[in-house]
Coordinates of C-alpha atoms and ligand atoms in Angstrom, one line a residue:
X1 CA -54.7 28.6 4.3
X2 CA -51.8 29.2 1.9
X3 CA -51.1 26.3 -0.6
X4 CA -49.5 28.2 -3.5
X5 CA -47.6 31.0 -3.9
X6 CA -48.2 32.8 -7.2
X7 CA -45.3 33.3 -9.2
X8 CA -45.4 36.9 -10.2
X9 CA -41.6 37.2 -10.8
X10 CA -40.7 38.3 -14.2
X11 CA -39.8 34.9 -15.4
X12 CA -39.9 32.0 -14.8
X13 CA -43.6 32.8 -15.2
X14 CA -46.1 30.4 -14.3
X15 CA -46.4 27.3 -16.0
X16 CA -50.1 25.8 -17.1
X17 CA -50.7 22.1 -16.3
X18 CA -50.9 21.1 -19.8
X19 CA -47.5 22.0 -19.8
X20 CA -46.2 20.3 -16.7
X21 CA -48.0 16.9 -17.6
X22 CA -45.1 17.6 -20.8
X23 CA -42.4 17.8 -18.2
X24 CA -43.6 15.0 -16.1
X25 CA -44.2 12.9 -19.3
X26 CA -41.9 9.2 -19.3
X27 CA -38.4 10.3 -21.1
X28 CA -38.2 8.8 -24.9
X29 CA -34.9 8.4 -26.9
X30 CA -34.4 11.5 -28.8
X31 CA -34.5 9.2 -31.9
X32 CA -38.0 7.8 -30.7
X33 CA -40.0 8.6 -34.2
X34 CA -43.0 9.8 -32.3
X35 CA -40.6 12.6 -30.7
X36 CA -38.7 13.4 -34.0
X37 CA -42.2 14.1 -35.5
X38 CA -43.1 16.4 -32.5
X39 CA -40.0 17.9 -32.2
X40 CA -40.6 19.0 -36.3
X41 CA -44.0 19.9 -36.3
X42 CA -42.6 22.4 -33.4
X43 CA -40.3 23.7 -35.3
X44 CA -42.3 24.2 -38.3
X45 CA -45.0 26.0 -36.1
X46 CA -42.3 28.4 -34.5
X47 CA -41.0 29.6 -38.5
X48 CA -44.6 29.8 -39.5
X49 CA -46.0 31.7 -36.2
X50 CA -43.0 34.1 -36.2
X51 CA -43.3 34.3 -39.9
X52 CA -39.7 33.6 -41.0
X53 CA -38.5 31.6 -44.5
X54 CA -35.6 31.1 -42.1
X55 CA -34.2 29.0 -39.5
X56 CA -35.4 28.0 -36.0
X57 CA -32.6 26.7 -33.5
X58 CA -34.4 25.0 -30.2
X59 CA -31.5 23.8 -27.9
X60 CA -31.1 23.3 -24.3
X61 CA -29.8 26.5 -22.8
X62 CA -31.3 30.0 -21.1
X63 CA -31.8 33.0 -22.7
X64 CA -28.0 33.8 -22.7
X65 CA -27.2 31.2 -24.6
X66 CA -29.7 32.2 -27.1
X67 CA -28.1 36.0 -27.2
X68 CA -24.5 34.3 -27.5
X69 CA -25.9 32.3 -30.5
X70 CA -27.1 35.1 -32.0
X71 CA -23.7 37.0 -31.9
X72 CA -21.7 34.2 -32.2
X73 CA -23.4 33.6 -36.0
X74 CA -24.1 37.1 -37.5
X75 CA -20.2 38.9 -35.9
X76 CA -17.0 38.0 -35.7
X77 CA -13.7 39.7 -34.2
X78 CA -13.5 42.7 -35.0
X79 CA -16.7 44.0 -36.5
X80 CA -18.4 46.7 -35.0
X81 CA -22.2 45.8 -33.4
X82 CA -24.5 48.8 -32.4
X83 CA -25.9 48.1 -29.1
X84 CA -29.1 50.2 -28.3
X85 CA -29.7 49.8 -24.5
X86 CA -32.7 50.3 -22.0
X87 CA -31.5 48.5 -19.0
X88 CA -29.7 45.7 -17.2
X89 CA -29.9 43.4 -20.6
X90 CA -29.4 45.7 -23.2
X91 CA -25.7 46.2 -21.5
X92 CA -25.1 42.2 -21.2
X93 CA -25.0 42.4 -25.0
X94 CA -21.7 44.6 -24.4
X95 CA -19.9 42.9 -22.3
X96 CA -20.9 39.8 -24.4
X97 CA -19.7 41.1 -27.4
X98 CA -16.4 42.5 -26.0
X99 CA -15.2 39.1 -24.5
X100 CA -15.7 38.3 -28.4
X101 CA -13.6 40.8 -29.8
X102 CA -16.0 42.5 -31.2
X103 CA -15.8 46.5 -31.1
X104 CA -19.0 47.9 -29.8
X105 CA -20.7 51.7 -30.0
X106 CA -23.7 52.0 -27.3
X107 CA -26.8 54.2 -27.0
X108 CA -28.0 53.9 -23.8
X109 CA -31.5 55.6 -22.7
X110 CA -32.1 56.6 -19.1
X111 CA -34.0 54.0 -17.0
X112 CA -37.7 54.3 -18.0
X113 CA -37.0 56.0 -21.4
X114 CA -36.2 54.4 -24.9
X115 CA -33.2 56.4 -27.1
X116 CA -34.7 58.2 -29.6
X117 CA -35.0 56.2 -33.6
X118 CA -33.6 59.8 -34.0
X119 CA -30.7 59.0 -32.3
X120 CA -30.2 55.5 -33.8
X121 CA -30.8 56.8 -37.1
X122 CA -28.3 59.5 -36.6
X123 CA -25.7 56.7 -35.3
X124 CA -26.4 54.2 -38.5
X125 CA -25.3 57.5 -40.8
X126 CA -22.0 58.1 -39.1
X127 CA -20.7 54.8 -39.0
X128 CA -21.0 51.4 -40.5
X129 CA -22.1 48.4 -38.3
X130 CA -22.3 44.4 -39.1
X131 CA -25.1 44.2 -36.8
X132 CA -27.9 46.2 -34.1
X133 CA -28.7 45.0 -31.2
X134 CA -31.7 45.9 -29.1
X135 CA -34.0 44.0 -26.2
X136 CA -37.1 44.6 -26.8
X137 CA -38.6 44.2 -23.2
X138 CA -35.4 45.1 -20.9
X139 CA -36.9 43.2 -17.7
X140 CA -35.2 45.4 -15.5
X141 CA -36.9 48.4 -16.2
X142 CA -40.0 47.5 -18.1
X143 CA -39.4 49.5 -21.2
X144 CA -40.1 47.7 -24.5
X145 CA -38.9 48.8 -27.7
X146 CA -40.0 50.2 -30.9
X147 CA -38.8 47.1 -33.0
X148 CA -40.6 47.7 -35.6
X149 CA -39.8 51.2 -36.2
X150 CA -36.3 50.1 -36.0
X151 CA -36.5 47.6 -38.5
X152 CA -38.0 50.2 -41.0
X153 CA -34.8 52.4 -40.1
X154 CA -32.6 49.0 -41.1
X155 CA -34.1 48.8 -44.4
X156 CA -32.1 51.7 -45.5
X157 CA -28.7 49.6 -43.9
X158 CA -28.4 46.4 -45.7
X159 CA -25.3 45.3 -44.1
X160 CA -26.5 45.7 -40.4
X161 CA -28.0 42.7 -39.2
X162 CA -31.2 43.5 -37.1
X163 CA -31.0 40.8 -33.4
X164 CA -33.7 41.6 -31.3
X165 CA -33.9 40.3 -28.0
X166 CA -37.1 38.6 -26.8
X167 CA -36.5 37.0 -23.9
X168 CA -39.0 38.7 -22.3
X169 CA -41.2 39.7 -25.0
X170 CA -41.6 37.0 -27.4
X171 CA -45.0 35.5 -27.6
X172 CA -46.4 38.5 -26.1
X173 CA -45.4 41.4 -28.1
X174 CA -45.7 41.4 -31.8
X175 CA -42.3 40.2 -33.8
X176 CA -42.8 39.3 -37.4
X177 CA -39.9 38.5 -38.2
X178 CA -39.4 38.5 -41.9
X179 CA -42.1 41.5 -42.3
X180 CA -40.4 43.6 -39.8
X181 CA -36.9 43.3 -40.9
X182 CA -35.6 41.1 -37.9
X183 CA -32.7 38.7 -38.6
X184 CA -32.0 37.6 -35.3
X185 CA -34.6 36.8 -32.7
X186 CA -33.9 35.3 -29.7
X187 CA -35.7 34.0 -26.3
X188 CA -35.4 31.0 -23.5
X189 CA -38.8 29.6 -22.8
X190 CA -39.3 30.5 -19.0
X191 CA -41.1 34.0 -19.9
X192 CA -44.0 34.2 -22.3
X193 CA -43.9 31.0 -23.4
X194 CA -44.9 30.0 -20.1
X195 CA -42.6 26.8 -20.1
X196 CA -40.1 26.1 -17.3
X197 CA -36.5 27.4 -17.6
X198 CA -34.3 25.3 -20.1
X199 CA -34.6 26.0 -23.6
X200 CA -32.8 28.6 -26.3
X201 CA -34.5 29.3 -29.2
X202 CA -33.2 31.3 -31.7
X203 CA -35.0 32.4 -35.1
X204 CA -32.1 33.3 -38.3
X205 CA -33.7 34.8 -41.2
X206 CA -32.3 34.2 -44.3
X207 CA -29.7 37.1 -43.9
X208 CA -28.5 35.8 -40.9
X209 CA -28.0 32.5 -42.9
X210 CA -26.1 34.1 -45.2
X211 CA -23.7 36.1 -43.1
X212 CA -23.1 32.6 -40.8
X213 CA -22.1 30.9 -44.2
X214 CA -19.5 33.9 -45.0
X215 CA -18.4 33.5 -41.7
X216 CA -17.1 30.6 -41.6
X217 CA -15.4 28.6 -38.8
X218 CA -16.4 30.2 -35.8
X219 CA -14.9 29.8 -32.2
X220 CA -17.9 28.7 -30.4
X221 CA -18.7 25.0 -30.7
X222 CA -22.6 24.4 -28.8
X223 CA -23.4 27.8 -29.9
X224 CA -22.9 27.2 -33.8
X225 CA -25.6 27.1 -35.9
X226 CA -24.2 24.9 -38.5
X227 CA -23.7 22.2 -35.8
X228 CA -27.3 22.4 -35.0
X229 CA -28.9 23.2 -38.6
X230 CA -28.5 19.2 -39.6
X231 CA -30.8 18.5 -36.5
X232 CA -33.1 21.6 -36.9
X233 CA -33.9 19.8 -40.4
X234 CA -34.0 16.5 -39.6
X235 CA -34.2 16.0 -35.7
X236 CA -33.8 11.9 -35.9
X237 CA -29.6 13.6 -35.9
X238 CA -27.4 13.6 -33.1
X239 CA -25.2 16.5 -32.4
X240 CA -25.8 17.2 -28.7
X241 CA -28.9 15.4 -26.5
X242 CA -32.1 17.7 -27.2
X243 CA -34.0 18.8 -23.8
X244 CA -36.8 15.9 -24.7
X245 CA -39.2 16.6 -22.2
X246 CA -38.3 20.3 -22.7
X247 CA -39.4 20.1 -26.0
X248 CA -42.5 18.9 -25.8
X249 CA -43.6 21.3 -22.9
X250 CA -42.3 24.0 -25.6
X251 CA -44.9 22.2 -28.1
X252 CA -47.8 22.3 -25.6
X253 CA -47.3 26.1 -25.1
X254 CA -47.5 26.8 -29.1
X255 CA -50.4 24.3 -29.1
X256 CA -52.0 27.2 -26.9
X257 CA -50.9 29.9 -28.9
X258 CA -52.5 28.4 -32.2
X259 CA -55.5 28.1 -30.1
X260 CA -55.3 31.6 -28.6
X261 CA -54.1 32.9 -31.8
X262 CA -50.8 35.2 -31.6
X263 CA -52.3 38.5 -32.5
X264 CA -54.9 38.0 -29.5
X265 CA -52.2 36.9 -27.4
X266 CA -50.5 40.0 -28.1
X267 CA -53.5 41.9 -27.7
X268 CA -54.8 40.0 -24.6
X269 CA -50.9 40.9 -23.2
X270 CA -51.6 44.4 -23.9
X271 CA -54.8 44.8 -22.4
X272 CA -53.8 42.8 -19.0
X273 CA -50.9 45.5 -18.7
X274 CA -52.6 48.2 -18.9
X275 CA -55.1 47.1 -16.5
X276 CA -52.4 46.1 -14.3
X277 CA -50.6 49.2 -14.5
X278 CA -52.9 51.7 -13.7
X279 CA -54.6 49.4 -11.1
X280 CA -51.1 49.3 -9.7
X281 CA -51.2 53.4 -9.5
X282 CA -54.5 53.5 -8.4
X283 CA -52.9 52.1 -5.1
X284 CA -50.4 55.1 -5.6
X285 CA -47.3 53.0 -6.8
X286 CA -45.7 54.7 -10.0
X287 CA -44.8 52.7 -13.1
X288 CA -40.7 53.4 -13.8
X289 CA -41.3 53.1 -17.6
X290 CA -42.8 56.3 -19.8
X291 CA -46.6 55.7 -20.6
X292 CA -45.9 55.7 -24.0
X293 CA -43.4 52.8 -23.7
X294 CA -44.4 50.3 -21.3
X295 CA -44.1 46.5 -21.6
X296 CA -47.2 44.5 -21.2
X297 CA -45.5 41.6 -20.0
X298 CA -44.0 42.7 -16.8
X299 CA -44.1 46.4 -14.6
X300 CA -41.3 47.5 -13.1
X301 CA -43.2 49.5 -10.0
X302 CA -41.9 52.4 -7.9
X303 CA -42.9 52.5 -4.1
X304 CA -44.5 55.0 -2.7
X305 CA -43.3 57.4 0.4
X306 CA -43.5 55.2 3.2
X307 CA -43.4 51.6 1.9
X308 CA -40.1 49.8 2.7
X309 CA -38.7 47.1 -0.1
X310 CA -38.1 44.5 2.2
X311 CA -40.7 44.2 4.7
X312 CA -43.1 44.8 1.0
X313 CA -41.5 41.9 -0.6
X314 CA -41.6 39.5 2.8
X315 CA -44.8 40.7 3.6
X316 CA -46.0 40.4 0.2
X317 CA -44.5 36.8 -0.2
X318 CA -46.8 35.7 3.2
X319 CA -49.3 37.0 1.4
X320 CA -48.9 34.3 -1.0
X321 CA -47.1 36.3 -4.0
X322 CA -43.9 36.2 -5.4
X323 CA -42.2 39.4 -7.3
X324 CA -38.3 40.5 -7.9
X325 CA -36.5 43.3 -6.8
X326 CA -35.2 46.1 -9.1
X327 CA -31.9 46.0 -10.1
X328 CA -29.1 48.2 -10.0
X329 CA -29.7 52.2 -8.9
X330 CA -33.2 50.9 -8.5
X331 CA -32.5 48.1 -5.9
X332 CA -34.7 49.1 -2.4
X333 CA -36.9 51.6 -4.7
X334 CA -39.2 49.6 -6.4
X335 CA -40.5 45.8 -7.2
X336 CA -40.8 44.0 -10.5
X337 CA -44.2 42.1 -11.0
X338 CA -44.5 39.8 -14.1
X339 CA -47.8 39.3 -15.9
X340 CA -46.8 37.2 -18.9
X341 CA -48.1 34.2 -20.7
X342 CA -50.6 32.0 -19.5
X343 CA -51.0 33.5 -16.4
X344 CA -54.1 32.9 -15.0
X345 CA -56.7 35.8 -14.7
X346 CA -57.7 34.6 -11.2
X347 CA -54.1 35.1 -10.0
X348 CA -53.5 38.7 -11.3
X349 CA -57.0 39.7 -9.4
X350 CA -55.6 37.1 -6.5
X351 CA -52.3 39.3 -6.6
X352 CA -53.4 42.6 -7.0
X353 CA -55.6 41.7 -3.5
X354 CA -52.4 40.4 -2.2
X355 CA -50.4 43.8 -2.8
X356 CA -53.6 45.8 -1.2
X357 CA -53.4 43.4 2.2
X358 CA -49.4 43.4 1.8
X359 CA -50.2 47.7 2.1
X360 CA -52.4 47.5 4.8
X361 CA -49.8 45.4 6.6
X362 CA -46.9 48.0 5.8
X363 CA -48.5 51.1 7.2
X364 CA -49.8 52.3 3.4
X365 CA -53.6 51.6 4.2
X366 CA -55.3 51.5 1.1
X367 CA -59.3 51.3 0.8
X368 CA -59.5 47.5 0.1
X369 CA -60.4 46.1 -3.1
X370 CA -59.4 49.7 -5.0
X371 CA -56.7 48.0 -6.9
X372 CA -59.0 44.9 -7.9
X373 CA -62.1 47.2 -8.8
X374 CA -59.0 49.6 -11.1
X375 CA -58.2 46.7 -13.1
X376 CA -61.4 44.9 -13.9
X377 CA -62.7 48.3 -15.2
X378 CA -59.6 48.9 -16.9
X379 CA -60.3 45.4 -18.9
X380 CA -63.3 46.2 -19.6
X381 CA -62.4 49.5 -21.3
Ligands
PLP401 C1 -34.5 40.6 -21.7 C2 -33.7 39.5 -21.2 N1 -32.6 39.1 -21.9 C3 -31.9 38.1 -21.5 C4 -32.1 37.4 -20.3 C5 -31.2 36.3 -19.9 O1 -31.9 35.1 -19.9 P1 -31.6 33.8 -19.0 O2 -31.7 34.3 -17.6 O3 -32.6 32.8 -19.3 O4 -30.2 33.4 -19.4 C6 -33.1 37.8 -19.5 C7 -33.4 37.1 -18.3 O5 -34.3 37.5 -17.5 C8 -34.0 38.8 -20.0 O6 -35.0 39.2 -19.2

């Protein structure tokens, strides 16, 4: 009998029942004074767990939005942003900027690899930049970022703005803000958050603060952090309807983070990708990313001689699993499996038996149960 399919898709990821009841809660006017109290005590959790004496924009929006607000407040025409790219997301940051105006240098790594703090380092000597860009786990190849080592390297560049990408990262790999020099961090709250798609939120430090205030009037209008900052303060303001129900799902999820606790979620996140990753080769796939870089919230997983994409991925999705495709020069060679935020350990066991009867379907026959046996070992470790 199939009733579900598991969402293993790297975002949305799947979303706890807690957090649904949120969703499926009666709607309240966004002046209601029981929802302006939520709606504060979420924000004041989110600058407190992510350790910022800055701001925290929630609005209704995807994880575009939230990189747009990011720019839109820290550059203007005509500066020059460093964008340091590992994949499909990295580069929507230059094609982003350059609609704005804004005069962009890249370092891009090969798919799988990071570029070198060498190389950045190198780059931040020769010229001067109003800002750095970097994703910290590029969902289309799996590779997350040394952000921290970055920020120490930003230290020494006080006029760079540091905006780190989280859309697929944040609440599952470490991102102090403050501590580890971030200015800008951004993410939507379909991926590690484990809320449905709908929400932006972007965390300014007090830098960023500052360099929107020397800005001043800025084209974009939704995206402008002064238009939101009366209502981040005080959210019984109007300035454009807030995602109600949206928001309380979001304050459900960070009720289970406080529970949880961030730094085991972070280590939890870890250990769960390892132990899907080499489960995942144990069957003979190969991880894209390099060993020493992998993200722990999704695996972007090479096929093996003899497994076709398609009849993997239909097969797969009988099977009662859901994963994406890869992207660009990757497309037809490889799968991308998310294993991010409140995923259920019964469903990445239930998956990885999925992918071992999905194999003996295709023509790979695998000894059954290997996969499953790899990765509760591997937890265990
Ligand atoms: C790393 C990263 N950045 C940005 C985005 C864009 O987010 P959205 O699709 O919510 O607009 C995504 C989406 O998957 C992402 O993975």
């Amino acid at each position: 009998m199939k009733n579900r399919k598991l969402l293993m898709i790297p975002g949305p990821s799947p979303v706890a029942r807690s957090i649904q009841d949120q969703m499926g809660r009666e709607t309240v006017a966004f002046g209601d004074p029981a929802f302006v109290r939520d709606f504060k005590e979420l924000l004041a959790d989110l600058k407190s767990l992510w350790r910022t004496a800055g701001e925290v924009f929630v609005v209704a929006g995807s994880g575009t939005l939230a990189m747009e607000m990011g720019i839109a407040n820290t550059v203007k025409r005509g500066d020059r942003v460093l964008v340091v790219s590992h994949g499909f997301f990295g580069d929507r940051f230059v094609e982003l900027c350059e609609r704005k105006g804004i005069l962009v240098d890249v370092l891009k790594s090969e798919w799988g690899k990071i570029v070198p703090v060498g190389e950045i380092r190198d780059a931040l000597r020769k010229q001067a930049y109003r800002a750095l860009t970097v994703t910290h786990v590029d969902t289309s190849t799996g590779v997350s970022a040394p952000v921290a080592e970055i920020g120490l390297l930003l230290k020494n560049h006080q006029g760079t703005l540091y905006i780190v990408d989280g859309v697929c990262a944040t609440a599952a790999e470490p991102e102090y803000i403050d501590e580890s020099g971030i200015d800008i961090l951004l993410t939507g709250s379909q991926k590690a958050f484990g809320v449905a798609p709908g929400l932006a939120i972007v965390w300014a430090g007090p830098r960023a603060m500052q360099r929107r205030k020397e800005l001043g009037t800025i084209p974009e209008y939704y995206a402008d952090f002064e238009k939101w900052l009366p209502i981040m303060k005080d959210p019984s303001k109007y300035f454009a309807t807030p995602a109600v129900n949206l928001v309380w799902a979001l304050k459900e999820s960070v009720r289970i983070i406080k529970e949880e606790g961030l730094d085991a979620r972070h280590e939890r996140h870890a250990k769960v990708g390892k132990a899907i990753q080499s489960a995942l080769e144990t069957l003979g796939f190969r991880i894209l990313a390099d060993p020493a870089h992998r993200a722990t919230t999704l695996s972007a997983i090479l096929y093996p001689e003899g497994l076709n994409d398609a009849a993997f991925r239909q097969t797969l999705g009988d099977e009662g699993a859901q994963v994406s495709a890869g992207l660009g020069a990757y497309a037809g060679k490889m799968f991308r499996m998310g294993h991010m935020g409140n995923t259920d350990m019964h469903d990445l066991v239930a998956v990885l038996a999925s992918i071992e009867r999905t194999m003996n379907r295709c023509g790979k026959p695998v000894e059954p149960g290997a996969g499953v046996t790899a990765f509760l070992k591997n937890l265990t470790k």
